[in-house]
Tab-separated table of N, CA and C in Angstrom:
chain	number	residue	atom	x	y	z
A	19	UNK	N	8.868	4.309	-1.949
A	19	UNK	CA	7.866	3.456	-2.360
A	19	UNK	C	8.665	2.052	-2.741
A	20	UNK	N	8.152	1.124	-2.432
A	20	UNK	CA	8.712	-0.296	-2.726
A	20	UNK	C	8.641	-0.441	-4.226
A	21	UNK	N	9.562	-1.073	-4.839
A	21	UNK	CA	9.595	-1.442	-6.235
A	21	UNK	C	8.859	-2.732	-6.277
A	22	UNK	N	8.439	-3.030	-7.509
A	22	UNK	CA	7.579	-4.379	-7.780
A	22	UNK	C	8.747	-5.551	-7.320
A	23	UNK	N	9.988	-5.546	-7.569
A	23	UNK	CA	10.946	-6.376	-7.159
A	23	UNK	C	11.075	-6.594	-5.769
A	24	UNK	N	10.963	-5.451	-4.924
A	24	UNK	CA	11.009	-5.249	-3.497
A	24	UNK	C	9.699	-6.089	-2.945
A	25	UNK	N	8.601	-5.812	-3.577
A	25	UNK	CA	7.406	-6.189	-3.119
A	25	UNK	C	7.312	-7.712	-3.267
A	26	UNK	N	7.839	-8.282	-4.324
A	26	UNK	CA	7.956	-9.736	-4.514
A	26	UNK	C	8.908	-10.343	-3.642
A	27	UNK	N	9.948	-9.678	-3.303
A	27	UNK	CA	10.904	-10.246	-2.363
A	27	UNK	C	10.223	-10.263	-0.952
A	28	UNK	N	9.443	-9.301	-0.572
A	28	UNK	CA	8.633	-9.317	0.724
A	28	UNK	C	7.848	-10.592	0.683
A	29	UNK	N	6.920	-10.647	-0.062
A	29	UNK	CA	6.060	-11.739	-0.313
A	29	UNK	C	6.706	-12.968	-0.243
A	30	UNK	N	7.786	-13.230	-0.831
A	30	UNK	CA	8.505	-14.471	-0.793
A	30	UNK	C	9.146	-14.721	0.565
A	31	UNK	N	9.661	-13.652	1.202
A	31	UNK	CA	10.238	-13.934	2.535
A	31	UNK	C	9.103	-14.272	3.509
A	32	UNK	N	7.946	-13.732	3.286
A	32	UNK	CA	6.829	-14.138	4.365
A	32	UNK	C	6.381	-15.544	4.058
A	33	UNK	N	6.309	-16.029	2.789
A	33	UNK	CA	5.989	-17.241	2.320
A	33	UNK	C	7.106	-18.267	2.959
A	34	UNK	N	8.284	-18.040	2.913
A	34	UNK	CA	9.366	-18.827	3.390
A	34	UNK	C	9.058	-19.022	4.931
A	35	UNK	N	8.780	-17.917	5.616
A	35	UNK	CA	8.742	-17.918	7.058
A	35	UNK	C	7.493	-18.769	7.363
A	36	UNK	N	6.365	-18.583	6.496
A	36	UNK	CA	5.125	-19.480	6.793
A	36	UNK	C	5.550	-20.942	6.812
A	37	UNK	N	6.385	-21.329	5.941
A	37	UNK	CA	6.817	-22.694	5.771
A	37	UNK	C	7.654	-23.181	6.885
A	38	UNK	N	8.288	-22.272	7.624
A	38	UNK	CA	9.335	-22.789	8.714
A	38	UNK	C	8.895	-22.395	10.087
A	39	UNK	N	8.011	-21.556	10.342
A	39	UNK	CA	7.625	-21.159	11.649
A	39	UNK	C	6.029	-21.588	11.949
A	40	UNK	N	5.702	-22.286	12.930
A	40	UNK	CA	4.434	-23.109	13.053
A	40	UNK	C	3.586	-22.451	14.027
A	41	UNK	N	4.039	-21.793	15.175
A	41	UNK	CA	3.272	-21.223	16.130
A	41	UNK	C	2.859	-19.847	15.701
A	42	UNK	N	1.474	-19.634	15.911
A	42	UNK	CA	1.085	-18.307	15.300
A	42	UNK	C	1.660	-17.060	15.892
A	43	UNK	N	1.895	-17.038	17.316
A	43	UNK	CA	2.528	-15.763	17.889
A	43	UNK	C	3.995	-15.543	17.171
A	44	UNK	N	4.798	-16.747	17.329
A	44	UNK	CA	6.078	-16.713	16.748
A	44	UNK	C	6.057	-16.196	15.148
A	45	UNK	N	5.119	-16.841	14.606
A	45	UNK	CA	5.076	-16.450	13.193
A	45	UNK	C	4.872	-14.982	12.961
A	46	UNK	N	3.930	-14.405	13.743
A	46	UNK	CA	3.695	-13.061	13.634
A	46	UNK	C	4.727	-12.141	14.133
A	47	UNK	N	5.566	-12.474	15.102
A	47	UNK	CA	6.668	-11.754	15.651
A	47	UNK	C	7.687	-12.016	14.462
A	48	UNK	N	8.107	-13.010	14.052
A	48	UNK	CA	9.005	-13.146	12.957
A	48	UNK	C	8.694	-12.231	11.627
A	49	UNK	N	7.575	-12.563	11.180
A	49	UNK	CA	7.101	-11.735	10.019
A	49	UNK	C	7.132	-10.164	10.256
A	50	UNK	N	6.572	-9.838	11.507
A	50	UNK	CA	6.520	-8.269	11.783
A	50	UNK	C	8.005	-7.879	11.871
A	51	UNK	N	8.864	-8.534	12.319
A	51	UNK	CA	10.297	-8.060	12.356
A	51	UNK	C	10.942	-7.911	10.761
A	52	UNK	N	10.529	-8.953	10.079
A	52	UNK	CA	10.931	-8.738	8.609
A	52	UNK	C	10.248	-7.428	7.953
A	53	UNK	N	9.090	-7.334	8.163
A	53	UNK	CA	8.349	-6.267	7.535
A	53	UNK	C	8.563	-4.932	8.022
A	54	UNK	N	9.041	-4.693	9.281
A	54	UNK	CA	9.304	-3.617	9.849
A	54	UNK	C	10.101	-2.479	9.155
A	55	UNK	N	11.283	-2.891	8.628
A	55	UNK	CA	12.101	-2.095	7.959
A	55	UNK	C	11.413	-1.513	6.556
A	56	UNK	N	10.544	-2.253	5.960
A	56	UNK	CA	9.960	-1.962	4.744
A	56	UNK	C	8.763	-1.030	5.056
A	57	UNK	N	7.833	-1.535	6.039
A	57	UNK	CA	6.701	-0.572	6.168
A	57	UNK	C	6.925	0.583	7.110
A	58	UNK	N	7.959	0.495	8.081
A	58	UNK	CA	8.302	1.526	8.997
A	58	UNK	C	7.493	1.678	10.147
A	59	UNK	N	6.577	0.723	10.430
A	59	UNK	CA	5.534	0.800	11.543
A	59	UNK	C	6.275	0.794	12.935
A	60	UNK	N	5.551	1.152	13.916
A	60	UNK	CA	6.063	1.198	15.145
A	60	UNK	C	5.627	0.150	16.056
A	61	UNK	N	4.547	-0.473	15.573
A	61	UNK	CA	3.750	-1.557	16.282
A	61	UNK	C	2.760	-2.201	15.544
A	62	UNK	N	2.370	-3.549	15.840
A	62	UNK	CA	1.581	-4.447	15.094
A	62	UNK	C	0.526	-4.952	16.016
A	63	UNK	N	-0.708	-4.939	15.708
A	63	UNK	CA	-1.846	-5.579	16.521
A	63	UNK	C	-2.636	-6.382	15.492
A	64	UNK	N	-3.000	-7.527	16.049
A	64	UNK	CA	-3.871	-8.433	15.458
A	64	UNK	C	-5.182	-8.623	16.199
A	65	UNK	N	-6.235	-8.512	15.585
A	65	UNK	CA	-7.502	-8.768	16.232
A	65	UNK	C	-8.199	-9.926	15.601
A	66	UNK	N	-8.475	-10.952	16.437
A	66	UNK	CA	-9.215	-11.973	16.026
A	66	UNK	C	-10.570	-12.192	16.745
A	67	UNK	N	-11.563	-12.867	16.290
A	67	UNK	CA	-12.859	-13.117	16.980
A	67	UNK	C	-12.544	-14.292	17.903
A	68	UNK	N	-13.256	-14.264	18.888
A	68	UNK	CA	-13.083	-15.164	20.117
A	68	UNK	C	-14.486	-15.482	20.765
A	69	UNK	N	-15.526	-16.053	19.935
A	69	UNK	CA	-16.722	-16.300	20.297
A	69	UNK	C	-17.564	-14.996	20.202
A	70	UNK	N	-18.980	-15.365	20.568
A	70	UNK	CA	-19.868	-14.326	20.215
A	70	UNK	C	-19.704	-13.183	20.943
A	71	UNK	N	-19.584	-11.940	20.481
A	71	UNK	CA	-19.463	-10.707	21.167
A	71	UNK	C	-18.124	-10.538	21.915
A	72	UNK	N	-17.076	-11.307	21.414
A	72	UNK	CA	-15.866	-11.075	22.044
A	72	UNK	C	-14.795	-11.135	20.874
A	73	UNK	N	-13.490	-10.612	21.310
A	73	UNK	CA	-12.398	-10.669	20.351
A	73	UNK	C	-11.075	-10.741	21.201
A	74	UNK	N	-10.013	-11.043	20.686
A	74	UNK	CA	-8.746	-11.350	21.299
A	74	UNK	C	-7.743	-10.478	20.688
A	75	UNK	N	-6.768	-9.821	21.245
A	75	UNK	CA	-5.680	-9.120	20.606
A	75	UNK	C	-4.394	-9.697	20.831
A	76	UNK	N	-3.547	-9.735	19.710
A	76	UNK	CA	-2.269	-10.357	19.721
A	76	UNK	C	-1.386	-9.106	19.298
A	77	UNK	N	-0.390	-8.947	20.199
A	77	UNK	CA	0.606	-7.829	20.002
A	77	UNK	C	1.954	-8.457	19.682
A	78	UNK	N	2.112	-8.772	18.446
A	78	UNK	CA	3.430	-9.392	18.164
A	78	UNK	C	4.682	-8.524	18.084
A	79	UNK	N	4.375	-7.313	17.863
A	79	UNK	CA	5.663	-6.318	17.790
A	79	UNK	C	5.349	-4.873	18.279
A	80	UNK	N	5.920	-4.429	19.299
A	80	UNK	CA	5.813	-3.175	19.728
A	80	UNK	C	7.167	-2.760	19.948
A	81	UNK	N	7.493	-1.265	20.423
A	81	UNK	CA	8.742	-0.969	20.623
A	81	UNK	C	9.422	-1.713	21.737
A	82	UNK	N	10.579	-2.002	21.744
A	82	UNK	CA	11.266	-2.857	22.998
A	82	UNK	C	11.000	-2.263	24.245
A	83	UNK	N	10.858	-0.917	24.469
A	83	UNK	CA	10.383	-0.441	25.781
A	83	UNK	C	9.083	-0.760	26.286
A	84	UNK	N	8.261	-1.134	25.268
A	84	UNK	CA	6.825	-1.534	25.661
A	84	UNK	C	6.715	-3.001	26.007
A	85	UNK	N	7.776	-3.821	25.869
A	85	UNK	CA	7.585	-5.364	25.875
A	85	UNK	C	7.211	-5.718	27.437
A	86	UNK	N	7.576	-5.038	28.391
A	86	UNK	CA	7.239	-5.370	29.638
A	86	UNK	C	6.247	-4.342	30.218
A	87	UNK	N	5.698	-3.552	29.465
A	87	UNK	CA	4.774	-2.507	29.979
A	87	UNK	C	3.575	-3.392	30.552
A	88	UNK	N	3.118	-2.923	31.840
A	88	UNK	CA	2.041	-3.645	32.572
A	88	UNK	C	0.852	-3.787	31.597
A	89	UNK	N	0.340	-2.715	31.001
A	89	UNK	CA	-0.774	-2.828	30.220
A	89	UNK	C	-0.722	-3.770	28.935
A	90	UNK	N	0.517	-3.725	28.398
A	90	UNK	CA	0.697	-4.735	27.277
A	90	UNK	C	0.669	-6.089	27.672
A	91	UNK	N	1.141	-6.539	28.825
A	91	UNK	CA	1.294	-7.729	29.415
A	91	UNK	C	-0.127	-8.262	29.744
A	92	UNK	N	-0.908	-7.301	30.285
A	92	UNK	CA	-2.289	-7.601	30.623
A	92	UNK	C	-3.108	-7.782	29.481
A	93	UNK	N	-2.936	-7.120	28.300
A	93	UNK	CA	-3.734	-7.271	27.065
A	93	UNK	C	-3.450	-8.300	26.191
A	94	UNK	N	-2.111	-8.623	26.151
A	94	UNK	CA	-1.738	-9.766	25.173
A	94	UNK	C	-2.582	-11.075	25.267
A	95	UNK	N	-3.003	-11.481	24.204
A	95	UNK	CA	-3.768	-12.885	24.201
A	95	UNK	C	-4.908	-12.957	25.090
A	96	UNK	N	-5.421	-11.961	25.624
A	96	UNK	CA	-6.637	-11.964	26.489
A	96	UNK	C	-7.981	-11.691	25.592
A	97	UNK	N	-9.000	-12.226	26.103
A	97	UNK	CA	-10.299	-12.280	25.344
A	97	UNK	C	-11.091	-11.058	26.033
A	98	UNK	N	-11.581	-10.327	25.094
A	98	UNK	CA	-12.306	-9.112	25.566
A	98	UNK	C	-13.689	-9.051	25.202
A	99	UNK	N	-14.908	-8.512	25.860
A	99	UNK	CA	-16.122	-8.210	25.466
A	99	UNK	C	-16.040	-7.188	24.518
A	100	UNK	N	-16.906	-7.310	23.473
A	100	UNK	CA	-17.093	-6.248	22.395
A	100	UNK	C	-18.397	-5.768	22.320
A	101	UNK	N	-18.909	-4.985	23.350
A	101	UNK	CA	-20.140	-4.627	23.399
A	101	UNK	C	-20.812	-3.673	22.335
A	102	UNK	N	-19.847	-2.980	21.834
A	102	UNK	CA	-20.285	-2.014	20.617
A	102	UNK	C	-19.993	-2.681	19.330
A	103	UNK	N	-19.622	-3.764	19.302
A	103	UNK	CA	-19.232	-4.422	17.954
A	103	UNK	C	-18.142	-3.802	17.153
A	104	UNK	N	-17.138	-3.464	17.800
A	104	UNK	CA	-15.999	-2.971	17.125
A	104	UNK	C	-15.593	-3.828	15.851
A	105	UNK	N	-15.519	-5.149	16.176
A	105	UNK	CA	-15.246	-6.142	15.172
A	105	UNK	C	-16.220	-6.028	13.963
A	106	UNK	N	-17.439	-5.920	14.243
A	106	UNK	CA	-18.386	-5.871	13.307
A	106	UNK	C	-18.243	-4.551	12.374
A	107	UNK	N	-17.936	-3.410	13.247
A	107	UNK	CA	-17.814	-2.154	12.633
A	107	UNK	C	-16.558	-2.188	11.554
A	108	UNK	N	-15.440	-2.942	11.902
A	108	UNK	CA	-14.374	-2.973	11.248
A	108	UNK	C	-14.523	-3.828	9.912
A	109	UNK	N	-15.579	-4.742	10.020
A	109	UNK	CA	-15.850	-5.566	8.770
A	109	UNK	C	-16.543	-4.640	7.722
A	110	UNK	N	-17.001	-3.332	8.062
A	110	UNK	CA	-17.537	-2.482	7.077
A	110	UNK	C	-16.650	-1.523	6.407
A	111	UNK	N	-15.340	-1.440	7.032
A	111	UNK	CA	-14.403	-0.546	6.512
A	111	UNK	C	-13.780	-1.183	4.973
A	112	UNK	N	-13.477	-0.092	4.174
A	112	UNK	CA	-12.865	-0.356	2.907
A	112	UNK	C	-11.376	-0.794	3.324
A	113	UNK	N	-11.124	-2.053	3.266
A	113	UNK	CA	-9.732	-2.484	3.566
A	113	UNK	C	-8.837	-2.803	2.412
A	114	UNK	N	-7.589	-2.691	2.366
A	114	UNK	CA	-6.883	-1.941	3.495
A	114	UNK	C	-7.307	-0.521	3.538
A	115	UNK	N	-6.991	0.102	4.703
A	115	UNK	CA	-7.361	1.387	4.974
A	115	UNK	C	-6.237	2.076	5.804
A	116	UNK	N	-6.359	3.453	5.798
A	116	UNK	CA	-5.610	4.267	6.852
A	116	UNK	C	-6.518	4.948	7.712
A	117	UNK	N	-6.315	4.856	9.013
A	117	UNK	CA	-7.218	5.399	10.039
A	117	UNK	C	-6.363	6.027	11.224
A	118	UNK	N	-6.652	7.298	11.605
A	118	UNK	CA	-6.142	7.649	12.840
A	118	UNK	C	-6.785	6.929	14.039
A	119	UNK	N	-5.845	6.516	15.057
A	119	UNK	CA	-6.386	5.875	16.174
A	119	UNK	C	-7.438	6.610	16.960
A	120	UNK	N	-7.541	7.838	16.950
A	120	UNK	CA	-8.465	8.581	17.488
A	120	UNK	C	-9.929	8.352	16.904
A	121	UNK	N	-9.979	8.046	15.526
A	121	UNK	CA	-11.268	7.718	14.819
A	121	UNK	C	-11.735	6.485	15.326
A	122	UNK	N	-10.886	5.460	15.386
A	122	UNK	CA	-11.220	4.151	15.832
A	122	UNK	C	-11.770	4.159	17.337
A	123	UNK	N	-10.981	4.863	18.186
A	123	UNK	CA	-11.399	4.892	19.621
A	123	UNK	C	-12.603	5.643	19.744
A	124	UNK	N	-12.913	6.587	18.952
A	124	UNK	CA	-14.204	7.464	18.978
A	124	UNK	C	-15.533	6.644	18.591
A	125	UNK	N	-15.184	5.544	17.763
A	125	UNK	CA	-16.239	4.615	17.370
A	125	UNK	C	-16.627	3.543	18.367
A	126	UNK	N	-15.804	3.346	19.342
A	126	UNK	CA	-16.159	2.451	20.260
A	126	UNK	C	-16.169	2.925	21.674
A	127	UNK	N	-17.114	2.519	22.421
A	127	UNK	CA	-17.350	2.877	23.950
A	127	UNK	C	-17.406	1.540	24.755
A	128	UNK	N	-16.567	1.509	25.792
A	128	UNK	CA	-15.395	2.329	26.056
A	128	UNK	C	-14.390	2.084	24.904
A	129	UNK	N	-13.329	2.967	25.013
A	129	UNK	CA	-12.377	2.859	24.114
A	129	UNK	C	-11.721	1.417	23.913
A	130	UNK	N	-11.258	0.979	22.735
A	130	UNK	CA	-10.686	-0.394	22.731
A	130	UNK	C	-9.573	-0.657	23.674
A	131	UNK	N	-9.365	-1.862	24.228
A	131	UNK	CA	-8.246	-2.174	24.847
A	131	UNK	C	-6.940	-1.902	24.169
A	132	UNK	N	-5.986	-1.224	24.627
A	132	UNK	CA	-4.736	-1.039	24.073
A	132	UNK	C	-4.662	0.353	23.418
A	133	UNK	N	-5.869	1.058	23.337
A	133	UNK	CA	-5.844	2.339	22.589
A	133	UNK	C	-4.888	3.363	23.370
A	134	UNK	N	-5.054	3.331	24.803
A	134	UNK	CA	-4.170	4.244	25.605
A	134	UNK	C	-2.860	3.826	25.512
A	135	UNK	N	-2.561	2.645	25.421
A	135	UNK	CA	-0.924	2.103	25.421
A	135	UNK	C	-0.339	2.604	24.046
A	136	UNK	N	-1.139	2.462	23.077
A	136	UNK	CA	-0.637	2.903	21.659
A	136	UNK	C	-0.396	4.463	21.728
A	137	UNK	N	-1.413	5.155	22.199
A	137	UNK	CA	-1.158	6.624	22.306
A	137	UNK	C	0.049	7.054	23.237
A	138	UNK	N	0.150	6.198	24.420
A	138	UNK	CA	1.231	6.584	25.285
A	138	UNK	C	2.638	6.256	24.525
A	139	UNK	N	2.563	5.362	23.539
A	139	UNK	CA	3.816	4.980	22.764
A	139	UNK	C	3.976	6.025	21.564
A	140	UNK	N	3.015	6.830	21.343
A	140	UNK	CA	3.162	7.835	20.251
A	140	UNK	C	2.726	7.248	18.994
A	141	UNK	N	1.944	6.153	18.962
A	141	UNK	CA	1.418	5.422	17.755
A	141	UNK	C	0.044	5.767	17.503
A	142	UNK	N	-0.238	6.855	16.883
A	142	UNK	CA	-1.582	7.450	16.714
A	142	UNK	C	-2.192	7.190	15.346
A	143	UNK	N	-1.471	6.734	14.395
A	143	UNK	CA	-1.980	6.474	12.930
A	143	UNK	C	-1.932	4.972	12.773
A	144	UNK	N	-2.788	4.529	11.718
A	144	UNK	CA	-2.744	3.037	11.657
A	144	UNK	C	-3.079	2.808	10.059
A	145	UNK	N	-2.543	1.667	9.610
A	145	UNK	CA	-2.980	0.941	8.479
A	145	UNK	C	-3.749	-0.413	8.844
A	146	UNK	N	-4.832	-0.567	8.308
A	146	UNK	CA	-5.658	-1.812	8.693
A	146	UNK	C	-5.945	-2.536	7.491
A	147	UNK	N	-6.071	-3.970	7.740
A	147	UNK	CA	-6.492	-4.858	6.561
A	147	UNK	C	-7.061	-6.045	7.238
A	148	UNK	N	-8.009	-6.637	6.369
A	148	UNK	CA	-8.754	-7.824	6.965
A	148	UNK	C	-8.000	-9.022	6.726
A	149	UNK	N	-7.904	-9.884	7.555
A	149	UNK	CA	-7.233	-11.168	7.422
A	149	UNK	C	-8.265	-12.139	6.789
A	150	UNK	N	-8.071	-12.713	5.637
A	150	UNK	CA	-8.873	-13.579	4.760
A	150	UNK	C	-8.323	-14.766	4.619
A	151	UNK	N	-9.182	-15.794	4.858
A	151	UNK	CA	-8.575	-17.167	4.781
A	151	UNK	C	-9.889	-17.920	4.125
A	152	UNK	N	-9.589	-18.651	2.972
A	152	UNK	CA	-10.782	-19.505	2.362
A	152	UNK	C	-11.994	-18.673	2.108
A	153	UNK	N	-11.730	-17.436	1.811
A	153	UNK	CA	-12.965	-16.461	1.539
A	153	UNK	C	-13.694	-15.947	2.717
A	154	UNK	N	-13.127	-16.272	3.992
A	154	UNK	CA	-13.722	-15.830	5.164
A	154	UNK	C	-12.786	-14.760	5.899
A	155	UNK	N	-13.497	-13.909	6.571
A	155	UNK	CA	-12.676	-12.878	7.337
A	155	UNK	C	-12.471	-13.504	8.671
A	156	UNK	N	-11.061	-13.819	9.022
A	156	UNK	CA	-10.705	-14.463	10.221
A	156	UNK	C	-9.926	-13.367	11.093
A	157	UNK	N	-9.819	-12.116	10.831
A	157	UNK	CA	-9.162	-11.233	11.731
A	157	UNK	C	-8.884	-9.992	10.960
A	158	UNK	N	-8.095	-9.028	11.897
A	158	UNK	CA	-7.717	-7.736	11.244
A	158	UNK	C	-6.269	-7.554	11.609
A	159	UNK	N	-5.593	-6.907	10.664
A	159	UNK	CA	-4.089	-6.737	11.023
A	159	UNK	C	-4.109	-5.159	11.045
A	160	UNK	N	-3.260	-4.763	11.994
A	160	UNK	CA	-3.205	-3.210	12.002
A	160	UNK	C	-1.699	-2.909	12.342
A	161	UNK	N	-1.046	-2.083	11.421
A	161	UNK	CA	0.191	-1.529	11.733
A	161	UNK	C	-0.043	-0.071	12.226
A	162	UNK	N	0.621	0.074	13.198
A	162	UNK	CA	0.536	1.469	13.960
A	162	UNK	C	1.758	2.339	13.720
A	163	UNK	N	1.621	3.659	13.747
A	163	UNK	CA	2.684	4.464	13.300
A	163	UNK	C	2.707	5.789	14.089
A	164	UNK	N	3.854	6.423	14.243
A	164	UNK	CA	3.923	7.693	14.836
A	164	UNK	C	3.241	8.735	13.810
A	165	UNK	N	2.786	9.766	14.332
A	165	UNK	CA	2.073	10.762	13.248
A	165	UNK	C	3.132	11.120	12.084
A	166	UNK	N	2.441	11.128	11.023
A	166	UNK	CA	3.154	11.402	9.670
A	166	UNK	C	4.045	10.353	9.201
A	167	UNK	N	4.027	9.240	9.737
A	167	UNK	CA	4.931	8.062	9.115
A	167	UNK	C	4.430	7.157	8.286
A	168	UNK	N	3.005	7.098	8.149
A	168	UNK	CA	2.244	6.151	7.263
A	168	UNK	C	2.571	6.529	5.931
A	169	UNK	N	3.058	5.332	5.114
A	169	UNK	CA	3.388	5.640	3.695
A	169	UNK	C	2.198	4.992	2.797
A	170	UNK	N	1.238	5.983	2.416
A	170	UNK	CA	0.134	5.491	1.522
A	170	UNK	C	0.506	4.525	0.438
A	171	UNK	N	1.991	4.702	-0.127
A	171	UNK	CA	2.329	3.961	-1.151
A	171	UNK	C	2.415	2.428	-0.884
A	172	UNK	N	2.349	2.034	0.527
A	172	UNK	CA	2.413	0.759	0.628
A	172	UNK	C	1.068	-0.038	0.898
A	173	UNK	N	-0.014	0.821	0.884
A	173	UNK	CA	-1.249	0.087	0.805
A	173	UNK	C	-1.463	-1.040	-0.131
A	174	UNK	N	-1.117	-0.723	-1.262
A	174	UNK	CA	-1.300	-1.871	-2.275
A	174	UNK	C	-0.618	-3.218	-1.810
A	175	UNK	N	0.430	-3.122	-1.110
A	175	UNK	CA	1.249	-4.272	-0.587
A	175	UNK	C	0.723	-4.836	0.679
A	176	UNK	N	0.125	-3.884	1.259
A	176	UNK	CA	-0.422	-4.296	2.758
A	176	UNK	C	-1.546	-5.541	2.727
A	177	UNK	N	-2.375	-5.469	1.706
A	177	UNK	CA	-3.529	-6.439	1.492
A	177	UNK	C	-2.865	-7.694	1.268
A	178	UNK	N	-2.045	-7.941	0.353
A	178	UNK	CA	-1.438	-9.214	0.050
A	178	UNK	C	-0.602	-9.735	1.304
A	179	UNK	N	0.071	-8.901	2.005
A	179	UNK	CA	0.585	-9.388	3.167
A	179	UNK	C	-0.246	-9.730	4.219
A	180	UNK	N	-1.401	-9.129	4.400
A	180	UNK	CA	-2.315	-9.577	5.394
A	180	UNK	C	-3.056	-11.071	4.770
A	181	UNK	N	-3.273	-11.107	3.536
A	181	UNK	CA	-3.728	-12.293	3.035
A	181	UNK	C	-2.972	-13.611	3.288
A	182	UNK	N	-1.527	-13.363	3.213
A	182	UNK	CA	-0.525	-14.444	3.556
A	182	UNK	C	-0.619	-14.782	4.989
A	183	UNK	N	-0.688	-13.817	5.849
A	183	UNK	CA	-0.774	-14.108	7.281
A	183	UNK	C	-2.033	-14.708	7.905
A	184	UNK	N	-3.254	-14.608	7.124
A	184	UNK	CA	-4.460	-14.923	7.607
A	184	UNK	C	-4.510	-16.512	7.995
A	185	UNK	N	-3.864	-17.365	7.154
A	185	UNK	CA	-4.046	-18.846	7.480
A	185	UNK	C	-3.552	-19.197	8.790
A	186	UNK	N	-2.202	-18.872	9.171
A	186	UNK	CA	-1.785	-19.187	10.545
A	186	UNK	C	-2.506	-18.630	11.695
A	187	UNK	N	-2.962	-17.332	11.586
A	187	UNK	CA	-3.852	-16.779	12.520
A	187	UNK	C	-5.037	-17.501	12.998
């Protein structure tokens, strides 16, 4: 469990990164790399709206072996139709939250883009939080984990981290 001092150090490091890195994808990649040792996730996905009935995935950090995976390359920064309103469904979640990938995939038909890749990589559990900026929900942040690796103790820190990242996204 992170101590209060460690939590403040994490938030300060993110704030400093926000001040120096200006491109959203670079920012997410840099912040993800700084947060990985603390949160212990295996991958990060950011979901943002992209017009009526569509959303876009950003994959700022996955295991190095996945960086050139054809499915990841095809999914990154692409816009997808959201016929079952997965984005709207996520707005109803108590955030931050913990969720198995199978539960998320079961609530959307067809399964969300990237679900098969995350399962192939052994990342089947998630922490999710809304990205809020100016009182508005602007996206979702998901940290993905191998089974049994989610640390519930970090849920309290996960929300403030998401809030800091919301502006640049």
